Amino acid sequence: NAGVMQNPRHLVRRRGQEARLRCSPMKGHSHVYWYRQLPEEGLKFMVYLQKENIIDESGMPKERFSAEFPKEGPSILRIQQVVRGDSAAYFCASSPQGVGEQYFGPGTRLTVT
Amino acid sequence: AQSVTQLDSQVPVFEEAPVELRCNYSSSVSVYLFWYVQYPNQGLQLLLKYLSGSTLVKGINGFEAEFNKSQTSFHLRKPSVHISDTAEYFCAVSRTSSNTGKLIFGQGTTLQVKP
């Protein structure tokens, strides 16, 4: 059973460009979470999605960030007009239920130049 | 709101010595508790979890943790560490009754195992 897949593993964007991060959950998991790990700030929750629905986006910045989890295909975290402060590791996690343990992907390391 | 405090940012220890990584949480509601390990440039791997039942939980790689409700603690222990245990360790909580299972993480503890 493949684990949580994330791509790309590394992404370099210039200021003002768009970044798209993809996450495929473990087989049978319909709950997806996105977290951000900033240097010196630890891991912070961003958004929780089920298929086609955003359940909790209380950790998402109000502007430029959006997430989706369509009926078919991976979950996508989209960052528009990136700024240097967006440089971080972005982790996706999935779970079979809405509570309990979550299984993490390897992360996407975004660098904004 | 929940919060997690990992009392030590770094813990140096010699190989084959015992280690304890401390975690305290604050919550007005019941929580699930987790420990994750992160090796350099990798994702997080679940070490162990407390959902209910016995307060002493055993995880992978010889780690165990004890849930102490009165002290709101969930300290991680290993009786004899290896060089390969060098990594960052995160304690996390989530609410048991919620429409979101989001994890609240501590700041992490870097375990440095020396030969």
GROMACS .gro file of C-alpha atoms in nm:
model
  228
    1ASN     CA    1   0.000   0.000   0.000
    2ALA     CA    2   0.168   0.316  -0.119
    3GLY     CA    3   0.200   0.595   0.130
    4VAL     CA    4   0.100   0.957   0.088
    5MET     CA    5   0.253   1.098  -0.228
    6GLN     CA    6   0.349   1.459  -0.277
    7ASN     CA    7   0.493   1.630  -0.579
    8PRO     CA    8   0.703   1.803  -0.659
    9ARG     CA    9   0.946   1.738  -0.377
   10HIS     CA   10   1.124   2.065  -0.443
   11LEU     CA   11   0.980   2.372  -0.611
   12VAL     CA   12   1.153   2.699  -0.689
   13ARG     CA   13   0.943   3.000  -0.781
   14ARG     CA   14   1.023   3.364  -0.839
   15ARG     CA   15   0.829   3.627  -0.648
   16GLY     CA   16   0.491   3.684  -0.808
   17GLN     CA   17   0.462   3.340  -0.968
   18GLU     CA   18   0.213   3.071  -0.876
   19ALA     CA   19   0.296   2.752  -0.690
   20ARG     CA   20   0.088   2.434  -0.717
   21LEU     CA   21   0.152   2.154  -0.471
   22ARG     CA   22  -0.006   1.814  -0.519
   23CYS     CA   23  -0.098   1.544  -0.273
   24SER     CA   24  -0.232   1.194  -0.332
   25PRO     CA   25  -0.359   1.038  -0.010
   26MET     CA   26  -0.311   0.678   0.090
   27LYS     CA   27  -0.545   0.434  -0.078
   28GLY     CA   28  -0.879   0.431   0.098
   29HIS     CA   29  -0.824   0.763   0.273
   30SER     CA   30  -1.071   1.038   0.194
   31HIS     CA   31  -0.948   1.293   0.450
   32VAL     CA   32  -0.660   1.524   0.360
   33TYR     CA   33  -0.479   1.780   0.573
   34TRP     CA   34  -0.219   2.039   0.474
   35TYR     CA   35   0.044   2.170   0.716
   36ARG     CA   36   0.322   2.423   0.676
   37GLN     CA   37   0.660   2.404   0.845
   38LEU     CA   38   0.834   2.738   0.861
   39PRO     CA   39   1.189   2.771   0.995
   40GLU     CA   40   1.180   2.832   1.370
   41GLU     CA   41   0.798   2.813   1.378
   42GLY     CA   42   0.720   2.445   1.377
   43LEU     CA   43   0.433   2.271   1.204
   44LYS     CA   44   0.107   2.461   1.162
   45PHE     CA   45  -0.227   2.334   1.038
   46MET     CA   46  -0.356   2.503   0.726
   47VAL     CA   47  -0.663   2.325   0.589
   48TYR     CA   48  -0.866   2.004   0.613
   49LEU     CA   49  -1.054   1.865   0.315
   50GLN     CA   50  -1.271   1.572   0.227
   51LYS     CA   51  -1.359   1.484  -0.128
   52GLU     CA   52  -1.494   1.799  -0.294
   53ASN     CA   53  -1.539   1.978   0.040
   54ILE     CA   54  -1.333   2.211   0.255
   55ILE     CA   55  -1.413   2.122   0.615
   56ASP     CA   56  -1.178   2.350   0.808
   57GLU     CA   57  -0.963   2.626   0.661
   58SER     CA   58  -0.899   2.810   0.984
   59GLY     CA   59  -0.520   2.793   0.933
   60MET     CA   60  -0.512   2.923   0.577
   61PRO     CA   61  -0.387   3.276   0.510
   62LYS     CA   62  -0.679   3.488   0.395
   63GLU     CA   63  -0.526   3.586   0.065
   64ARG     CA   64  -0.338   3.409  -0.214
   65PHE     CA   65  -0.382   3.057  -0.070
   66SER     CA   66  -0.645   2.807  -0.179
   67ALA     CA   67  -0.694   2.431  -0.162
   68GLU     CA   68  -0.909   2.175  -0.332
   69PHE     CA   69  -0.966   1.801  -0.327
   70PRO     CA   70  -1.166   1.710  -0.636
   71LYS     CA   71  -1.370   1.397  -0.683
   72GLU     CA   72  -1.100   1.259  -0.910
   73GLY     CA   73  -0.731   1.330  -0.873
   74PRO     CA   74  -0.501   1.466  -0.606
   75SER     CA   75  -0.554   1.742  -0.357
   76ILE     CA   76  -0.393   2.068  -0.464
   77LEU     CA   77  -0.263   2.354  -0.255
   78ARG     CA   78  -0.231   2.665  -0.466
   79ILE     CA   79  -0.034   2.974  -0.373
   80GLN     CA   80  -0.076   3.274  -0.599
   81GLN     CA   81   0.176   3.558  -0.631
   82VAL     CA   82   0.428   3.395  -0.403
   83VAL     CA   83   0.644   3.603  -0.171
   84ARG     CA   84   0.969   3.516   0.005
   85GLY     CA   85   0.780   3.450   0.328
   86ASP     CA   86   0.602   3.158   0.160
   87SER     CA   87   0.930   2.965   0.150
   88ALA     CA   88   0.868   2.662   0.368
   89ALA     CA   89   0.808   2.289   0.369
   90TYR     CA   90   0.446   2.200   0.297
   91PHE     CA   91   0.324   1.864   0.420
   92CYS     CA   92   0.015   1.674   0.329
   93ALA     CA   93  -0.135   1.411   0.555
   94SER     CA   94  -0.424   1.171   0.510
   95SER     CA   95  -0.642   0.963   0.738
   96PRO     CA   96  -0.916   0.705   0.690
   97GLN     CA   97  -1.140   0.891   0.931
   98GLY     CA   98  -1.176   1.252   1.032
   99VAL     CA   99  -1.011   1.190   1.368
  100GLY     CA  100  -0.720   0.986   1.494
  101GLU     CA  101  -0.379   0.936   1.345
  102GLN     CA  102  -0.265   1.097   1.023
  103TYR     CA  103  -0.007   0.972   0.779
  104PHE     CA  104   0.229   1.224   0.628
  105GLY     CA  105   0.383   1.259   0.288
  106PRO     CA  106   0.749   1.352   0.229
  107GLY     CA  107   0.664   1.719   0.180
  108THR     CA  108   0.721   1.981  -0.085
  109ARG     CA  109   0.997   2.229  -0.014
  110LEU     CA  110   0.908   2.561  -0.170
  111THR     CA  111   1.178   2.819  -0.225
  112VAL     CA  112   1.081   3.166  -0.341
  113THR     CA  113   1.363   3.365  -0.497
  114ALA     CA  114  -0.803   2.601   2.234
  115GLN     CA  115  -0.535   2.337   2.265
  116SER     CA  116  -0.163   2.394   2.297
  117VAL     CA  117   0.140   2.168   2.324
  118THR     CA  118   0.467   2.243   2.498
  119GLN     CA  119   0.780   2.041   2.444
  120LEU     CA  120   0.998   2.144   2.729
  121ASP     CA  121   1.336   2.075   2.570
  122SER     CA  122   1.438   2.205   2.230
  123GLN     CA  123   1.748   1.984   2.221
  124VAL     CA  124   1.837   1.667   2.409
  125PRO     CA  125   2.192   1.533   2.372
  126VAL     CA  126   2.247   1.177   2.491
  127PHE     CA  127   2.509   0.908   2.451
  128GLU     CA  128   2.440   0.591   2.256
  129GLU     CA  129   2.278   0.312   2.462
  130ALA     CA  130   2.168   0.557   2.733
  131PRO     CA  131   1.800   0.601   2.822
  132VAL     CA  132   1.614   0.911   2.709
  133GLU     CA  133   1.293   1.094   2.793
  134LEU     CA  134   1.143   1.364   2.574
  135ARG     CA  135   0.888   1.571   2.760
  136CYS     CA  136   0.553   1.687   2.634
  137ASN     CA  137   0.280   1.876   2.818
  138TYR     CA  138  -0.050   1.985   2.669
  139SER     CA  139  -0.325   2.225   2.760
  140SER     CA  140  -0.685   2.155   2.669
  141SER     CA  141  -1.030   2.208   2.816
  142VAL     CA  142  -1.162   1.904   2.629
  143SER     CA  143  -1.039   1.548   2.591
  144VAL     CA  144  -0.770   1.489   2.333
  145TYR     CA  145  -0.590   1.224   2.139
  146LEU     CA  146  -0.212   1.231   2.169
  147PHE     CA  147   0.061   1.146   1.923
  148TRP     CA  148   0.436   1.138   1.883
  149TYR     CA  149   0.592   1.177   1.538
  150VAL     CA  150   0.956   1.157   1.428
  151GLN     CA  151   1.108   1.357   1.144
  152TYR     CA  152   1.443   1.265   0.992
  153PRO     CA  153   1.629   1.536   0.799
  154ASN     CA  154   1.450   1.645   0.480
  155GLN     CA  155   1.178   1.385   0.524
  156GLY     CA  156   0.816   1.378   0.625
  157LEU     CA  157   0.677   1.284   0.964
  158GLN     CA  158   0.649   0.923   1.071
  159LEU     CA  159   0.402   0.818   1.338
  160LEU     CA  160   0.583   0.672   1.639
  161LEU     CA  161   0.287   0.603   1.864
  162LYS     CA  162  -0.058   0.723   1.959
  163TYR     CA  163  -0.292   0.738   2.256
  164LEU     CA  164  -0.660   0.722   2.164
  165SER     CA  165  -0.805   0.541   2.467
  166GLY     CA  166  -0.742   0.249   2.699
  167SER     CA  167  -0.411   0.175   2.865
  168THR     CA  168  -0.217   0.487   2.950
  169LEU     CA  169   0.114   0.322   2.860
  170VAL     CA  170   0.145   0.295   2.485
  171LYS     CA  171   0.419   0.123   2.292
  172GLY     CA  172   0.530   0.236   1.950
  173ILE     CA  173   0.780   0.154   1.683
  174ASN     CA  174   1.158   0.144   1.722
  175GLY     CA  175   1.138   0.061   2.094
  176PHE     CA  176   0.972   0.386   2.199
  177GLU     CA  177   0.692   0.413   2.452
  178ALA     CA  178   0.493   0.694   2.610
  179GLU     CA  179   0.272   0.734   2.912
  180PHE     CA  180  -0.042   0.944   2.921
  181ASN     CA  181  -0.084   1.120   3.254
  182LYS     CA  182  -0.417   1.297   3.262
  183SER     CA  183  -0.369   1.469   3.599
  184GLN     CA  184  -0.038   1.618   3.487
  185THR     CA  185  -0.153   1.666   3.126
  186SER     CA  186   0.167   1.504   3.006
  187PHE     CA  187   0.261   1.251   2.741
  188HIS     CA  188   0.635   1.196   2.777
  189LEU     CA  189   0.823   0.979   2.528
  190ARG     CA  190   1.083   0.730   2.651
  191LYS     CA  191   1.332   0.481   2.518
  192PRO     CA  192   1.549   0.265   2.747
  193SER     CA  193   1.850   0.254   2.513
  194VAL     CA  194   1.900   0.484   2.216
  195HIS     CA  195   2.089   0.425   1.893
  196ILE     CA  196   2.273   0.664   1.666
  197SER     CA  197   1.992   0.614   1.415
  198ASP     CA  198   1.743   0.769   1.661
  199THR     CA  199   1.898   1.110   1.594
  200ALA     CA  200   1.606   1.313   1.458
  201GLU     CA  201   1.345   1.569   1.550
  202TYR     CA  202   1.050   1.451   1.757
  203PHE     CA  203   0.710   1.618   1.764
  204CYS     CA  204   0.431   1.576   2.015
  205ALA     CA  205   0.081   1.652   1.885
  206VAL     CA  206  -0.279   1.656   2.004
  207SER     CA  207  -0.620   1.661   1.843
  208ARG     CA  208  -0.964   1.698   1.993
  209THR     CA  209  -1.160   1.377   2.036
  210SER     CA  210  -1.493   1.538   1.958
  211SER     CA  211  -1.470   1.770   1.667
  212ASN     CA  212  -1.560   1.789   1.303
  213THR     CA  213  -1.191   1.836   1.229
  214GLY     CA  214  -0.908   1.613   1.339
  215LYS     CA  215  -0.643   1.879   1.287
  216LEU     CA  216  -0.321   1.823   1.479
  217ILE     CA  217  -0.172   2.084   1.707
  218PHE     CA  218   0.204   2.034   1.728
  219GLY     CA  219   0.466   2.123   1.982
  220GLN     CA  220   0.778   2.305   1.872
  221GLY     CA  221   0.977   1.985   1.845
  222THR     CA  222   1.272   1.833   2.029
  223THR     CA  223   1.595   1.751   1.852
  224LEU     CA  224   1.741   1.429   1.986
  225GLN     CA  225   2.116   1.412   1.930
  226VAL     CA  226   2.264   1.068   1.998
  227LYS     CA  227   2.640   1.073   2.040
  228PRO     CA  228   2.872   0.773   2.001
   0.00000   0.00000   0.00000
